[in-house]
Amino acid sequence: MCKNSEIERNDEQPLLERLEAYGRTDVYPFHMPGHKRRLGPKEMGHLYEMDITEIDGFDNLHEPEGILKDAQLFAAELYHSEETAFIVNGSTAGLLAAIAGICRDGGEILAARNCHKAVYHAIELHHLKPYYIYPPINTKYGINEGIYPQDVEKMWITHQNIQAIVITSPTYDGVVSDIEAICEIAHRHRVPVIVDEAHGAHFCFSDYFPKSAVACGADVVIQSTHKTLPAMTQTALIHLNGDLIDRERIRRMLTIYQTSSPSYILMGSIDGCLHMLSENGEMLYKAYTERLQKLRNAIHEQCRWIKLPEYEELDAACSKDYDKSKIVLSVRNTGMTGRQFHEILLHDYHLQMEMVSAEYVLAMTAVGDSEEGYERLLHALVETDAKINAMLAQNEAKKDALDEEEKLHDWAKLPVVSQKMTIYDAEQRKKILCRLDDAAGKIAADYIYLYPPGIPIVTPGEMITGAVIGTIHWWLSDGLHVSGVYEERDVRIIC
């Protein structure tokens, strides 16, 4: 047990006091932001002293001519991008601006179904008609694989008015699609590719990680610097390349989807982070990747039941690479749910995971992690694995039943649903509550999803099917919070 157990909530405590109290606990952050509350530019110790507005000598993010222009040029050079802009409203703002800047209202867009909810919000706001490509599921681990390039090619046979394609790569779980092949297909049809690379801002700092979409020919790449780099929450970059996009229009959309008073602390965090990595990144990433690989090897060697995916277990036809910074810890075939596993790690070992799902938890690692954090995680996994082994050894019949049950259901598979009206039109219609079990055949009025990662199982305007209902019930029975499902298991439908 860890030395400091003061992690209980006090709902009457002011936010700042709770943050200060939480900072004094020994809870280790296997989640974003990538600085892990310990690594960052040393100059940022006195934040209130640096909280300014657009005063003389500090430029304007929306019309950069001086210091911010130079900072963004430095970022572009570091990432080998033709043009790079800072974002202080997260990758969400980048996705909204990119889609709005490329697609005209009422147009058509091709999107991977496992895109972040921001993509769906852009579709809604601009009255777009979406066509979806569904990623296959890795049945061993229940995670989304990459996108088949041939599925992208097939879409142009029947949908030749598509204005953009949006792909999430890497996924939340670290799976990387073949962006080069997808870009080659799209560019042959003169269609730009937007890649949500929010979880891949670290790719260019070490050959241990996959190739960035910037280097793979993508026209727009959005990265969250705060997710995997030592930058503050809400910071991001957008990279613009090639001649298929209207860069001026995307820049204008960035001014719409970002605040007119961008935080200089956040912009300073981006710039300070990138300069630190430019100067010391080789040393930092060498130490980080060596520790990370040592941890991954130890998990494989010392855990029998808790499993860790590797690239060799993915389908190379659709999954081009894998980001090993993502520690996906599967408890399939153990009798333990992802939620139960998460609670053990948090309450018994004070390890806060990034995400919990039905059958696994996700530990996000980054250059800001410490050796001590990895040792604590490995210790917790080995002990928990031994307890699982003892439990299953006492009940072989239960283990056989679990093996058979796992063959019957792949919880992460996104059910294919039909769109009965656009998201925008659905949002204009009258809505009522309906019991989930009575919703089959009805039209959804809400997004329904697990957050994180925020991938909708159904969007407004789509028909709710029995497969959708069954998956939602399974999520709920495993103790997961499902956004869009209300008390008494009600959902909102179109009248």
Coordinates of C-alpha atoms in Angstrom, one line a residue:
M1 CA 0.0 0.0 0.0
C2 CA 1.2 3.5 -0.8
K3 CA 2.2 5.9 1.9
N4 CA -0.3 8.7 1.3
S5 CA -4.0 7.6 1.0
E6 CA -5.6 11.0 1.1
I7 CA -7.4 10.8 -2.2
E8 CA -11.0 10.8 -1.1
R9 CA -13.3 13.5 -2.5
N10 CA -14.6 16.5 -0.6
D11 CA -17.4 18.1 -2.6
E12 CA -17.5 21.2 -0.4
Q13 CA -13.8 21.9 -1.1
P14 CA -13.0 24.8 -3.5
L15 CA -11.4 23.6 -6.8
L16 CA -8.1 25.2 -6.2
E17 CA -7.8 23.7 -2.7
R18 CA -8.7 20.3 -4.0
L19 CA -6.1 20.6 -6.8
E20 CA -3.5 21.6 -4.2
A21 CA -4.5 18.7 -1.9
Y22 CA -4.4 16.2 -4.8
G23 CA -1.0 17.4 -5.8
R24 CA 0.3 16.4 -2.4
T25 CA -0.9 12.8 -2.7
D26 CA 1.2 10.0 -4.1
V27 CA -1.3 9.1 -6.8
Y28 CA 0.8 8.4 -10.0
P29 CA -0.6 9.8 -13.3
F30 CA -0.7 7.2 -16.0
H31 CA -2.8 9.7 -18.0
M32 CA -2.4 13.0 -19.9
P33 CA -0.9 15.6 -19.7
G34 CA 2.5 14.3 -20.8
H35 CA 4.5 16.4 -18.3
K36 CA 3.1 14.1 -15.6
R37 CA 3.1 17.0 -13.1
R38 CA 6.9 16.9 -13.0
L39 CA 8.6 17.8 -16.3
G40 CA 8.3 21.1 -18.0
P41 CA 10.0 24.4 -18.8
K42 CA 11.6 25.7 -15.6
E43 CA 10.6 29.2 -16.5
M44 CA 6.9 28.5 -15.9
G45 CA 7.0 28.3 -12.1
H46 CA 5.2 31.7 -11.5
L47 CA 2.2 31.4 -13.8
Y48 CA 0.2 34.4 -12.5
E49 CA 3.1 36.7 -13.2
M50 CA 3.1 35.7 -16.8
D51 CA -0.7 35.8 -17.4
I52 CA -1.0 38.7 -19.9
T53 CA -3.0 39.8 -22.9
E54 CA -1.9 41.1 -26.3
I55 CA 0.4 43.9 -25.1
D56 CA 3.3 45.6 -26.9
G57 CA 6.0 43.1 -27.8
F58 CA 3.9 40.0 -27.5
D59 CA 2.2 39.7 -30.8
N60 CA -1.4 38.5 -31.6
L61 CA -2.0 34.8 -32.3
H62 CA -4.8 35.6 -34.8
E63 CA -2.5 38.0 -36.8
P64 CA 1.0 36.9 -35.9
E65 CA 3.8 39.2 -37.1
G66 CA 6.5 38.9 -34.4
I67 CA 7.3 36.6 -31.5
L68 CA 4.3 34.3 -32.1
K69 CA 5.0 34.1 -35.8
D70 CA 8.6 33.1 -35.0
A71 CA 7.4 30.5 -32.4
Q72 CA 5.1 28.9 -35.0
L73 CA 7.8 28.9 -37.7
F74 CA 10.1 27.1 -35.2
A75 CA 7.4 24.5 -34.6
A76 CA 6.9 24.0 -38.3
E77 CA 10.6 23.5 -38.8
L78 CA 10.8 21.0 -35.9
Y79 CA 7.9 18.9 -37.3
H80 CA 9.0 19.3 -40.9
S81 CA 5.7 20.9 -41.8
E82 CA 5.1 23.6 -44.4
E83 CA 3.0 25.6 -41.9
T84 CA 2.1 25.2 -38.2
A85 CA -0.2 27.1 -35.9
F86 CA -0.6 27.1 -32.2
I87 CA -4.0 26.0 -30.7
V88 CA -5.1 26.9 -27.2
N89 CA -8.6 25.2 -27.4
G90 CA -7.2 21.7 -27.8
S91 CA -7.3 19.4 -30.8
T92 CA -11.1 19.9 -30.8
A93 CA -10.6 23.4 -32.2
G94 CA -8.2 22.1 -34.8
L95 CA -10.6 19.5 -36.0
L96 CA -13.5 21.9 -36.2
A97 CA -11.4 24.5 -38.0
A98 CA -10.0 22.0 -40.5
I99 CA -13.3 20.5 -41.5
A100 CA -15.0 23.9 -41.7
G101 CA -12.1 25.3 -43.7
I102 CA -12.2 22.5 -46.3
C103 CA -15.9 21.4 -46.5
R104 CA -18.6 23.7 -47.7
D105 CA -22.0 23.7 -45.8
G106 CA -24.2 20.9 -47.0
G107 CA -21.3 19.0 -48.5
E108 CA -20.1 15.4 -48.1
I109 CA -17.3 14.1 -45.9
L110 CA -15.8 10.6 -45.5
A111 CA -14.8 9.8 -41.9
A112 CA -13.6 6.8 -40.0
R113 CA -16.4 5.8 -37.6
N114 CA -14.0 5.8 -34.6
C115 CA -13.4 9.6 -34.9
H116 CA -13.6 11.9 -31.9
K117 CA -16.9 13.6 -31.2
A118 CA -15.4 16.9 -32.4
V119 CA -15.6 15.5 -36.0
Y120 CA -19.3 14.8 -35.5
H121 CA -19.8 18.3 -34.1
A122 CA -18.3 19.8 -37.2
I123 CA -20.5 17.6 -39.3
E124 CA -23.5 18.9 -37.4
L125 CA -22.5 22.6 -37.4
H126 CA -21.9 22.6 -41.2
H127 CA -24.9 20.4 -42.2
L128 CA -22.6 17.9 -43.8
K129 CA -23.6 14.5 -45.1
P130 CA -21.2 11.9 -43.7
Y131 CA -20.2 8.5 -45.0
Y132 CA -18.4 6.3 -42.6
I133 CA -15.6 3.7 -42.8
Y134 CA -15.8 1.2 -40.0
P135 CA -12.5 -0.1 -38.6
P136 CA -12.3 -3.8 -38.0
I137 CA -12.0 -5.1 -34.4
N138 CA -9.0 -7.0 -33.0
T139 CA -10.9 -9.8 -31.4
K140 CA -8.1 -10.8 -29.1
Y141 CA -8.1 -7.5 -27.3
G142 CA -11.4 -5.8 -28.3
I143 CA -9.7 -2.7 -29.7
N144 CA -10.2 -0.9 -33.0
E145 CA -7.7 -1.7 -35.7
G146 CA -6.7 0.7 -38.5
I147 CA -8.6 1.7 -41.6
Y148 CA -8.3 -0.5 -44.7
P149 CA -7.0 1.7 -47.6
Q150 CA -9.1 -0.3 -50.0
D151 CA -12.2 0.7 -48.1
V152 CA -11.3 4.3 -48.8
E153 CA -10.9 3.6 -52.5
K154 CA -14.3 1.8 -52.7
M155 CA -16.1 4.9 -51.3
W156 CA -15.3 6.9 -54.4
I157 CA -17.0 4.5 -56.7
T158 CA -20.4 5.6 -55.3
H159 CA -19.6 8.9 -53.5
Q160 CA -17.6 11.1 -55.9
N161 CA -18.5 14.4 -54.3
I162 CA -16.7 13.8 -51.0
Q163 CA -14.8 17.0 -50.0
A164 CA -12.5 15.6 -47.3
I165 CA -11.5 12.4 -45.5
V166 CA -10.9 12.3 -41.7
I167 CA -8.9 9.6 -40.0
T168 CA -8.0 9.1 -36.4
S169 CA -4.4 7.8 -36.3
P170 CA -3.1 6.8 -33.8
T171 CA -6.3 5.7 -32.1
Y172 CA -6.7 6.1 -28.3
D173 CA -5.2 2.6 -28.0
G174 CA -2.2 3.4 -30.2
V175 CA -3.1 1.8 -33.5
V176 CA -1.8 3.6 -36.6
S177 CA -3.4 3.4 -40.0
D178 CA -1.6 3.4 -43.3
I179 CA -1.8 7.1 -43.9
E180 CA 0.6 7.1 -46.8
A181 CA -1.6 4.7 -48.8
I182 CA -4.8 6.5 -47.8
C183 CA -3.3 9.9 -48.9
E184 CA -2.2 8.4 -52.2
I185 CA -5.7 7.3 -52.9
A186 CA -7.3 10.5 -51.8
H187 CA -4.9 12.8 -53.6
R188 CA -5.5 10.8 -56.8
H189 CA -9.1 12.1 -56.5
R190 CA -7.9 15.6 -55.5
V191 CA -9.4 15.2 -52.0
P192 CA -7.5 16.4 -48.9
V193 CA -6.8 14.2 -45.9
I194 CA -7.3 15.4 -42.3
V195 CA -5.5 13.3 -39.7
D196 CA -6.5 13.5 -36.0
E197 CA -3.0 12.7 -34.6
A198 CA -3.9 14.1 -31.2
H199 CA -2.2 11.2 -29.5
G200 CA 0.9 11.3 -31.8
A201 CA 2.7 14.6 -31.1
H202 CA 5.7 12.7 -29.8
F203 CA 6.2 10.6 -33.0
C204 CA 8.9 12.8 -34.5
F205 CA 11.1 12.7 -31.5
S206 CA 12.2 9.1 -31.7
D207 CA 12.4 6.3 -34.3
Y208 CA 11.0 4.0 -31.6
F209 CA 7.6 5.5 -32.4
P210 CA 5.6 5.4 -35.7
K211 CA 6.0 7.8 -38.6
S212 CA 4.0 11.0 -38.2
A213 CA 1.1 11.7 -40.6
V214 CA 3.0 15.0 -41.4
A215 CA 5.7 12.9 -43.1
C216 CA 3.1 10.6 -44.7
G217 CA 1.6 13.2 -46.9
A218 CA -1.5 14.3 -44.9
D219 CA -2.8 17.7 -45.8
V220 CA -3.9 18.7 -42.3
V221 CA -2.6 17.1 -39.1
I222 CA -3.8 18.0 -35.7
Q223 CA -1.7 17.1 -32.6
S224 CA -2.4 17.6 -28.9
T225 CA 0.9 18.7 -27.4
H226 CA -0.5 18.2 -23.9
K227 CA -1.4 14.6 -24.4
T228 CA 2.0 13.1 -24.9
L229 CA 4.4 16.0 -24.6
P230 CA 5.4 18.1 -21.5
A231 CA 3.0 20.9 -22.3
M232 CA 0.0 22.2 -20.4
T233 CA -3.6 20.9 -20.9
Q234 CA -5.5 22.4 -23.8
T235 CA -2.4 23.0 -26.0
A236 CA -2.2 21.7 -29.5
L237 CA -0.7 22.2 -33.0
I238 CA -2.2 22.2 -36.5
H239 CA 0.0 21.4 -39.5
L240 CA -1.0 22.5 -43.0
N241 CA 0.6 21.1 -46.1
G242 CA 0.1 20.8 -49.8
D243 CA -2.0 22.7 -52.3
L244 CA -5.3 20.9 -51.9
I245 CA -6.5 23.0 -49.0
D246 CA -7.4 26.6 -48.6
R247 CA -5.0 27.6 -45.8
E248 CA -6.4 31.1 -45.5
R249 CA -9.9 29.8 -44.9
I250 CA -8.6 27.3 -42.3
R251 CA -6.7 30.1 -40.5
R252 CA -10.0 32.1 -40.5
M253 CA -11.8 29.2 -39.0
L254 CA -9.2 29.0 -36.3
T255 CA -10.0 32.5 -35.2
I256 CA -13.7 31.5 -35.0
Y257 CA -13.2 28.3 -33.0
Q258 CA -10.6 29.7 -30.6
T259 CA -10.9 32.4 -28.0
S260 CA -10.1 36.0 -29.1
S261 CA -8.0 36.2 -25.8
P262 CA -5.6 33.2 -26.2
S263 CA -3.7 32.4 -23.0
Y264 CA -0.1 33.4 -23.2
I265 CA 0.7 30.9 -20.5
L266 CA -0.6 28.1 -22.8
M267 CA 1.2 29.4 -25.8
G268 CA 4.4 29.8 -23.8
S269 CA 3.9 26.2 -22.6
I270 CA 3.9 25.0 -26.3
D271 CA 6.9 27.0 -27.2
G272 CA 8.8 26.2 -24.1
C273 CA 8.1 22.5 -24.5
L274 CA 9.2 22.4 -28.1
H275 CA 12.4 24.3 -27.4
M276 CA 13.2 22.0 -24.5
L277 CA 12.7 18.9 -26.7
S278 CA 14.6 20.5 -29.5
E279 CA 17.6 21.0 -27.2
N280 CA 17.3 17.9 -24.9
G281 CA 14.9 15.6 -26.7
E282 CA 17.4 13.1 -27.9
M283 CA 18.6 12.4 -24.4
L284 CA 15.2 12.5 -22.8
Y285 CA 13.6 10.2 -25.4
K286 CA 16.5 7.7 -25.3
A287 CA 16.0 7.3 -21.6
Y288 CA 12.2 7.2 -21.9
T289 CA 12.0 4.6 -24.6
E290 CA 14.6 2.3 -22.9
R291 CA 12.6 2.4 -19.7
L292 CA 9.3 1.9 -21.6
Q293 CA 10.6 -1.1 -23.5
K294 CA 11.9 -2.6 -20.2
L295 CA 8.5 -2.2 -18.7
R296 CA 6.7 -3.8 -21.6
N297 CA 9.1 -6.7 -21.6
A298 CA 8.6 -7.2 -17.8
I299 CA 4.8 -7.2 -18.2
H300 CA 5.0 -9.9 -20.8
E301 CA 7.5 -12.0 -18.7
Q302 CA 5.9 -11.6 -15.3
C303 CA 2.1 -11.5 -16.0
R304 CA 0.2 -14.6 -17.1
W305 CA -3.4 -13.2 -17.2
I306 CA -3.0 -9.5 -17.8
K307 CA -2.2 -9.1 -21.4
L308 CA -0.4 -6.4 -23.4
P309 CA -1.0 -6.0 -27.2
E310 CA 1.9 -5.8 -29.5
Y311 CA 2.0 -4.9 -33.2
E312 CA 2.5 -8.5 -34.3
E313 CA -1.0 -9.3 -33.0
L314 CA -2.6 -6.6 -35.2
D315 CA -3.8 -7.0 -38.8
A316 CA -1.0 -5.6 -41.0
A317 CA -3.4 -5.1 -43.9
C318 CA -5.1 -2.2 -42.0
S319 CA -2.8 -1.4 -39.1
K320 CA 0.4 0.1 -40.4
D321 CA 2.1 0.5 -37.0
Y322 CA 1.6 0.7 -33.3
D323 CA 2.4 3.3 -30.7
K324 CA 4.1 1.5 -27.8
S325 CA 3.7 4.4 -25.5
K326 CA 0.2 3.2 -24.9
I327 CA 0.0 0.5 -22.3
V328 CA -3.3 -1.3 -23.0
L329 CA -3.8 -3.7 -20.1
S330 CA -6.3 -6.4 -21.0
V331 CA -8.2 -8.5 -18.4
R332 CA -10.1 -10.6 -20.9
N333 CA -10.7 -14.2 -19.7
T334 CA -9.9 -13.3 -16.1
G335 CA -13.4 -12.9 -14.6
M336 CA -12.5 -9.3 -13.8
T337 CA -14.0 -6.3 -15.6
G338 CA -12.0 -3.3 -16.7
R339 CA -13.8 -1.2 -14.1
Q340 CA -12.9 -3.6 -11.3
F341 CA -9.3 -3.6 -12.5
H342 CA -9.2 0.2 -12.6
E343 CA -10.5 0.4 -9.1
I344 CA -7.8 -2.0 -7.8
L345 CA -5.1 0.0 -9.4
L346 CA -6.4 3.3 -8.1
H347 CA -7.4 2.4 -4.6
D348 CA -4.9 -0.3 -3.7
Y349 CA -1.9 1.1 -5.5
H350 CA -2.7 4.8 -6.2
L351 CA -2.2 4.5 -9.9
Q352 CA -4.6 6.7 -11.9
M353 CA -5.2 5.3 -15.4
E354 CA -6.1 7.4 -18.5
M355 CA -9.1 5.3 -19.5
V356 CA -11.2 2.4 -18.3
S357 CA -13.2 0.2 -20.7
A358 CA -15.2 -3.0 -20.5
E359 CA -12.2 -5.3 -20.6
Y360 CA -9.0 -3.2 -20.3
V361 CA -7.5 -0.1 -18.9
L362 CA -5.2 2.3 -20.7
A363 CA -2.0 3.6 -19.0
M364 CA -0.6 6.5 -21.1
T365 CA 3.1 6.9 -20.8
A366 CA 5.1 10.0 -21.9
V367 CA 8.6 11.5 -21.7
G368 CA 7.6 13.0 -18.3
D369 CA 7.2 9.6 -16.6
S370 CA 9.6 8.4 -13.9
E371 CA 11.4 5.1 -13.2
E372 CA 9.5 5.0 -9.9
G373 CA 6.2 5.2 -11.6
Y374 CA 7.0 2.3 -13.9
E375 CA 8.2 0.2 -10.9
R376 CA 4.9 0.9 -9.1
L377 CA 2.9 -0.1 -12.1
L378 CA 4.8 -3.3 -12.6
H379 CA 4.5 -4.2 -8.9
A380 CA 0.7 -3.6 -9.0
L381 CA 0.3 -5.7 -12.2
V382 CA 2.4 -8.6 -10.9
E383 CA 0.5 -8.8 -7.6
T384 CA -2.9 -8.4 -9.3
D385 CA -2.0 -11.1 -11.9
A386 CA -1.1 -13.5 -9.1
K387 CA -4.4 -12.9 -7.4
I388 CA -6.3 -13.6 -10.7
N389 CA -4.3 -16.8 -11.1
A390 CA -5.2 -18.0 -7.6
M391 CA -8.8 -17.2 -8.1
L392 CA -9.0 -19.0 -11.5
A393 CA -7.0 -22.0 -10.1
Q394 CA -9.7 -22.5 -7.5
N395 CA -12.5 -22.5 -10.1
E396 CA -11.6 -24.2 -13.4
A397 CA -15.2 -24.4 -14.3
K398 CA -15.6 -20.7 -14.1
K399 CA -12.5 -20.2 -16.3
D400 CA -14.0 -22.5 -19.0
A401 CA -17.3 -20.6 -18.9
L402 CA -15.4 -17.3 -19.2
D403 CA -13.5 -18.6 -22.2
E404 CA -16.7 -19.5 -23.9
E405 CA -18.4 -16.2 -23.1
E406 CA -15.5 -14.2 -24.6
K407 CA -16.0 -16.0 -27.9
L408 CA -19.6 -14.7 -28.1
H409 CA -19.2 -11.0 -27.8
D410 CA -16.8 -8.3 -29.0
W411 CA -17.9 -5.3 -27.0
A412 CA -15.8 -2.8 -28.9
K413 CA -17.2 -3.5 -32.3
L414 CA -19.1 -0.5 -33.5
P415 CA -22.6 -1.6 -34.8
V416 CA -23.3 -0.5 -38.3
V417 CA -26.4 1.8 -38.2
S418 CA -28.4 3.7 -40.8
Q419 CA -28.7 7.4 -40.9
K420 CA -32.3 8.6 -41.3
M421 CA -31.6 12.3 -41.2
T422 CA -28.5 14.6 -40.8
I423 CA -27.2 15.4 -37.4
Y424 CA -28.2 19.0 -37.9
D425 CA -31.8 18.1 -38.9
A426 CA -32.1 15.8 -35.9
E427 CA -31.0 18.5 -33.6
Q428 CA -33.9 20.7 -34.8
R429 CA -36.6 18.1 -34.1
K430 CA -38.6 17.6 -31.0
K431 CA -37.2 15.0 -28.6
I432 CA -38.6 12.8 -25.9
L433 CA -37.2 10.3 -23.4
C434 CA -37.7 6.6 -24.1
R435 CA -36.7 3.5 -22.2
L436 CA -33.6 2.0 -23.7
D437 CA -35.2 -1.4 -24.1
D438 CA -38.1 0.2 -26.1
A439 CA -35.8 2.3 -28.4
A440 CA -35.1 -0.3 -31.1
G441 CA -36.2 1.1 -34.5
K442 CA -36.4 4.7 -33.1
I443 CA -34.2 7.6 -34.3
A444 CA -31.6 8.8 -31.8
A445 CA -31.7 12.4 -30.7
D446 CA -28.4 12.3 -28.8
Y447 CA -24.8 11.2 -29.2
I448 CA -24.3 8.0 -27.1
Y449 CA -20.7 7.2 -26.3
L450 CA -18.2 6.2 -23.7
Y451 CA -15.9 9.1 -22.7
P452 CA -13.0 8.7 -23.0
P453 CA -12.5 8.2 -25.9
G454 CA -15.7 9.9 -27.1
I455 CA -16.5 7.7 -30.1
P456 CA -20.3 7.6 -30.7
I457 CA -22.0 4.3 -30.9
V458 CA -24.9 6.2 -32.4
T459 CA -25.3 9.9 -33.4
P460 CA -28.5 12.1 -33.7
G461 CA -30.4 11.1 -36.7
E462 CA -29.3 7.4 -36.7
M463 CA -31.5 4.4 -36.0
I464 CA -31.1 2.7 -32.7
T465 CA -30.7 -1.1 -33.3
G466 CA -30.8 -4.1 -31.1
A467 CA -27.0 -4.4 -31.4
V468 CA -26.7 -0.8 -30.1
I469 CA -29.0 -1.5 -27.2
G470 CA -27.2 -4.7 -26.3
T471 CA -23.8 -3.1 -26.3
I472 CA -25.0 -0.2 -24.2
H473 CA -26.5 -2.6 -21.6
W474 CA -23.2 -4.5 -21.5
W475 CA -21.3 -1.2 -20.9
L476 CA -23.6 -0.2 -18.1
S477 CA -23.5 -3.7 -16.5
D478 CA -19.7 -3.3 -16.3
G479 CA -20.0 -0.1 -14.4
L480 CA -19.0 2.2 -17.2
H481 CA -20.5 5.7 -17.6
V482 CA -22.3 6.1 -20.9
S483 CA -23.0 9.6 -22.0
G484 CA -26.4 10.0 -23.6
V485 CA -28.1 7.5 -21.3
Y486 CA -30.1 9.0 -18.5
E487 CA -31.6 7.8 -15.2
E488 CA -33.6 4.6 -15.4
R489 CA -31.7 3.8 -18.6
D490 CA -33.6 6.3 -20.7
V491 CA -32.4 7.7 -24.0
R492 CA -33.7 10.6 -26.1
I493 CA -35.3 9.9 -29.4
I494 CA -36.9 12.0 -32.2
C495 CA -40.6 12.3 -31.9

